[in-house]
Coordinates of C-alpha atoms in Angstrom, one line a residue:
X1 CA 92.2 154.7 52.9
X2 CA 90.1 152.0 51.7
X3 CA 93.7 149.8 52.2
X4 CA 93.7 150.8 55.6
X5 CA 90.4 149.9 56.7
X6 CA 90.4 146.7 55.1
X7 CA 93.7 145.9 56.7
X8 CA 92.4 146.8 60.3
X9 CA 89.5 144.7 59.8
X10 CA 91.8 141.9 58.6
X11 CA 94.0 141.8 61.9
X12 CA 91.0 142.6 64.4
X13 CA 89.8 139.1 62.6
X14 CA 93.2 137.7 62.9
X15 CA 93.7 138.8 66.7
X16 CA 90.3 137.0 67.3
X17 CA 91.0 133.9 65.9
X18 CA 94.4 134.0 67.6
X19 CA 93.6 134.3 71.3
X20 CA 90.6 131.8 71.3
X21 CA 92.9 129.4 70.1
X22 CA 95.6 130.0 72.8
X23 CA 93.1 130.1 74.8
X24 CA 91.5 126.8 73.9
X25 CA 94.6 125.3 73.4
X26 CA 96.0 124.8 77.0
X27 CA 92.2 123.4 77.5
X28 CA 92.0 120.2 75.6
X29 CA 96.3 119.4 76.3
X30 CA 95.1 118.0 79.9
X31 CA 95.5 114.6 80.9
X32 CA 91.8 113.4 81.7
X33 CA 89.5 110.4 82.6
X34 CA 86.8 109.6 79.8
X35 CA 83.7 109.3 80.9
X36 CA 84.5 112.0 83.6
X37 CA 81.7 110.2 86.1
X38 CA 80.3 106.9 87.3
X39 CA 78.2 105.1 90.0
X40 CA 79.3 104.9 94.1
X41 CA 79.3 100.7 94.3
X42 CA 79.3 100.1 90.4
X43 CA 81.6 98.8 87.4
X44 CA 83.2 101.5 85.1
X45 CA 84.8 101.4 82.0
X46 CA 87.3 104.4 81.6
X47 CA 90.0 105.5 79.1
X48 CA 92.8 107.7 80.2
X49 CA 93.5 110.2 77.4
X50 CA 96.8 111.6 77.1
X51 CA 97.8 114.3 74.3
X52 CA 101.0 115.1 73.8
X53 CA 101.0 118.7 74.6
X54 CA 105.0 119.2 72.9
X55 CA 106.3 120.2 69.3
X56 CA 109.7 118.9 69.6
X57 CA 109.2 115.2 71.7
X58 CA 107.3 112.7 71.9
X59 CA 105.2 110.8 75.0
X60 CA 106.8 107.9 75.7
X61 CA 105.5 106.8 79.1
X62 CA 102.4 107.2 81.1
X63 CA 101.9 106.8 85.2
X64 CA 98.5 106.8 86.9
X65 CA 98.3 106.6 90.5
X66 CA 95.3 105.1 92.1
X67 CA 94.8 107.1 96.1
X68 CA 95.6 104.3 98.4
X69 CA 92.8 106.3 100.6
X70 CA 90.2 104.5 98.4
X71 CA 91.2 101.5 97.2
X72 CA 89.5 99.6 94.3
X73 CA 89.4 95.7 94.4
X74 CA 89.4 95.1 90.6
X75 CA 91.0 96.7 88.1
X76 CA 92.1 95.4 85.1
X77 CA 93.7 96.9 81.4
X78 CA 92.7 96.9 78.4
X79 CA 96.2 95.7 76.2
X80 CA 97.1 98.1 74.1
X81 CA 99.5 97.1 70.8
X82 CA 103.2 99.1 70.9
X83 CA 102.8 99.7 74.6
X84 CA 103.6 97.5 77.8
X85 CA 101.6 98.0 80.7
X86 CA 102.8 97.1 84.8
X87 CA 100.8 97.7 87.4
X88 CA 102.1 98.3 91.5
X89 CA 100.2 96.6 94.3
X90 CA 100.2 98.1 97.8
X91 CA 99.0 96.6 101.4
X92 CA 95.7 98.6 102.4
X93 CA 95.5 99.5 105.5
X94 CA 92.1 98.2 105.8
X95 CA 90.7 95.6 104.3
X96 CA 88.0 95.6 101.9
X97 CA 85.3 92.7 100.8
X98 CA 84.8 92.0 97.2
X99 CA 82.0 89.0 97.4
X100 CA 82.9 86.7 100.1
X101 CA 86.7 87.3 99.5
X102 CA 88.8 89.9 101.5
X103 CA 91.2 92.3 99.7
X104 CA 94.7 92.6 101.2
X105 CA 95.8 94.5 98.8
X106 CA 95.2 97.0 95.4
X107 CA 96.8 98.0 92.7
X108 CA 98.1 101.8 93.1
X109 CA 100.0 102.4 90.1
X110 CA 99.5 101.6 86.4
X111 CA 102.5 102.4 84.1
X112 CA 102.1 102.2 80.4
X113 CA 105.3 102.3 78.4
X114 CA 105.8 102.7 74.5
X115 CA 107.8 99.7 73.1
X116 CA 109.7 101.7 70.7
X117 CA 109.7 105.3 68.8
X118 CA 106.6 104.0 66.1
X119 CA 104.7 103.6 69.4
X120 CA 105.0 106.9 71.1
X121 CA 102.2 110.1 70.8
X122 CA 104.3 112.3 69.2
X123 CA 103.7 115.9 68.7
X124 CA 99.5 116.7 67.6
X125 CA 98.5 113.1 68.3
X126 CA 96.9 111.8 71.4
X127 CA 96.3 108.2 72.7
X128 CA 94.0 106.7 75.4
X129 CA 94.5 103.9 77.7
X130 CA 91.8 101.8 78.8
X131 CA 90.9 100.5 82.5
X132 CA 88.3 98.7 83.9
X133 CA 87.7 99.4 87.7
X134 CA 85.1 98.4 90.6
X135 CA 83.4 98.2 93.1
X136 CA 84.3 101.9 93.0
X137 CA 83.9 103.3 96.4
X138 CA 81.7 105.0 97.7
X139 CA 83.0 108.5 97.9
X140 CA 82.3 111.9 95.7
X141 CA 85.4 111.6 93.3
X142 CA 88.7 109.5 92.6
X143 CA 91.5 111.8 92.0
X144 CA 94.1 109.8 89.7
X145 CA 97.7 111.7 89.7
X146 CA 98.9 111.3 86.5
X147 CA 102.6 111.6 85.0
X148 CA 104.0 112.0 81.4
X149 CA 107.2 111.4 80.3
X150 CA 108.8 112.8 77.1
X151 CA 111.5 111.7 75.2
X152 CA 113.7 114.6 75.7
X153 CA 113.6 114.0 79.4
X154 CA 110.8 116.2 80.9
X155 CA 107.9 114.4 82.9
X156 CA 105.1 116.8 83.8
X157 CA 102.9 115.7 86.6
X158 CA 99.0 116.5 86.0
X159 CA 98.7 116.2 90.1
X160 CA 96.9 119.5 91.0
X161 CA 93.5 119.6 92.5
X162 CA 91.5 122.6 91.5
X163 CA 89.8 124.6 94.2
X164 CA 86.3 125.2 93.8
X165 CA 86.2 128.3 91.0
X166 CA 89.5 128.1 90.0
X167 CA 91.6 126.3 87.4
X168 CA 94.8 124.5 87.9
X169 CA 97.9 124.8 85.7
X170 CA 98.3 120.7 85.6
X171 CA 94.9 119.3 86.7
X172 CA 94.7 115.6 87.4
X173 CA 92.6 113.6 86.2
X174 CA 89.2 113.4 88.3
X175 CA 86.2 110.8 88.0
X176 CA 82.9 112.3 90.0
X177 CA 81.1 109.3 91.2
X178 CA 77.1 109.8 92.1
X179 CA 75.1 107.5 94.5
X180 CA 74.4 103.8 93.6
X181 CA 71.2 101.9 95.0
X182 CA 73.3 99.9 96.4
X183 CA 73.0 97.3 93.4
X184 CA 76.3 97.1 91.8
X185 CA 75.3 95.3 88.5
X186 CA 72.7 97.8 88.2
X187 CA 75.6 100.8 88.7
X188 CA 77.3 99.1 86.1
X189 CA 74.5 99.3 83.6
X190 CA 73.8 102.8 84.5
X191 CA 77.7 104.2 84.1
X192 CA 77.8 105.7 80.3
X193 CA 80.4 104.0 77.9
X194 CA 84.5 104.9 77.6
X195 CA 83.8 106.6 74.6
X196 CA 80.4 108.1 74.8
X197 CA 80.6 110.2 78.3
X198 CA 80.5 113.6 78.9
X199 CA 83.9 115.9 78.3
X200 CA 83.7 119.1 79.9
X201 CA 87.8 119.6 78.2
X202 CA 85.9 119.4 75.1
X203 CA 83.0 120.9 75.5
X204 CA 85.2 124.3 77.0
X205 CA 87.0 123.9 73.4
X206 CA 83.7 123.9 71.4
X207 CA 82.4 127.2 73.0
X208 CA 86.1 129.1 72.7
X209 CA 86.2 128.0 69.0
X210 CA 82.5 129.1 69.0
X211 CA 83.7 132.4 70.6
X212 CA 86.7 133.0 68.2
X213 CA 84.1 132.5 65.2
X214 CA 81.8 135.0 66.1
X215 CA 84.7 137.7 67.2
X216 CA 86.4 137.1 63.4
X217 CA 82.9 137.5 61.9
X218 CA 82.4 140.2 64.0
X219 CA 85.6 141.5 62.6
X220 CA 84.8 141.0 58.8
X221 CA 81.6 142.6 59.1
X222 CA 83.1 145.5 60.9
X223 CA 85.6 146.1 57.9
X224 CA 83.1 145.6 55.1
X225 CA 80.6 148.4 56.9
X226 CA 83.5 150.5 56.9
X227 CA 84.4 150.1 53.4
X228 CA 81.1 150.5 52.3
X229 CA 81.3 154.2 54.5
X230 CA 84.4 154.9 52.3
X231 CA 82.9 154.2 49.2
X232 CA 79.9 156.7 50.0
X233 CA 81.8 159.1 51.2
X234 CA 84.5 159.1 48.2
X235 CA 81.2 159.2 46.1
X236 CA 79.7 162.1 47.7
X237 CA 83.1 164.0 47.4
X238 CA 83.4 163.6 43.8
X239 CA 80.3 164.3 42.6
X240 CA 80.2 167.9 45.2
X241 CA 83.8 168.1 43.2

């Protein structure tokens, strides 16, 4: 009896631990934009991170699309050794003024490419590509469709736009942008580093790893109350024996 106690306890544990990881799992295996915000009018500094969500193949190609519906005059990458990076220009539809000079055009697709098999993000590795970008518009958020392409052929497309409340199966990347003053050195000063912004991805992880701790402790303790239960009552019966 004692056996089977201990062993319930042991897979109520077990079951715990095992959903908050599926759960969190799914979580931190989206392609996002680090920091996750920055300043309407300002300078940003972001870093594309890109996991490599498979067990059997390896990344070896990354596509970020910039919307052609809000252009950005400059952006420029951060070189990256073992990967090649191209970028795609497009006519704009209107104009834009950076300084006294008018933009004709923008770049609308950066393509990063893995120069050989040492290069790639293989399976439980991740790798982040940086970009600098500004004047960044001034709307509520840049949404950057995003494609990754594995060796064995697949390319999954992190191009879905959550609805408010609701979570998509491949979210794209999305930058929320607040208001400036209008100053866009200042914006620039005020937008938070590549690597020290906010990660909500993360953040969800923490608190469903959290989560799974307590359930398995929650477990343990259940199973150890019981045991102790047993052992009283086996006590009780052999001394009234």
């Amino acid at each position: 009896m004692l056996r089977t106690v201990l062993a319930r306890a042991t897979v109520v544990a077990g079951v715990a631990a095992v959903t908050t990881l599926a759960l969190a799992g799914p979580a931190s295996a989206h392609v996002t934009v680090n920091p996750n915000n920055a300043t309407q009018g300002g300078y940003t500094k972001v870093a594309f991170r890109v996991p490599n969500e498979k067990d059997t193949a390896n990344t070896t190609a990354v596509e970020v699309n910039l919307p052609a519906d809000t252009p950005i005059a400059s952006v420029s990458l951060k070189p990256l050794p073992g990967w090649t990076a191209t970028t795609v220009k497009s006519k704009l539809a209107t104009p834009i003024k950076k300084h006294d000079t008018v933009i004709t055009e923008a770049v609308s697709k950066i393509t990063w490419t893995a120069a050989d098999a040492n290069s790639q993000i293989k399976p439980g590795q991740f790798q982040e590509f940086e970009v600098s970008l500004g004047p960044l518009p001034e709307v509520d958020q840049i949404v950057f469709k995003a494609l990754q392409t594995y060796s064995d052929g697949d390319i999954v497309r992190w191009i879905d736009v959550p609805a408010a409340g609701q979570e998509a199966e491949h979210p794209a990347p999305i930058l929320k942008l607040a208001a400036g003053n209008g100053d866009p050195h200042a914006a620039a000063a005020a937008a938070p580093a590549a690597t020290g912004g906010h990660d909500e991805e993360e953040d969800g992880a923490n608190w469903l790893g959290l989560a799974g701790l307590g359930l398995g402790l929650a477990g343990l303790v259940a199973g150890l109350l019981a045991y102790r239960r047993a052992g009283q009552r086996s006590s009780a019966a052999a001394a009234s024996a």
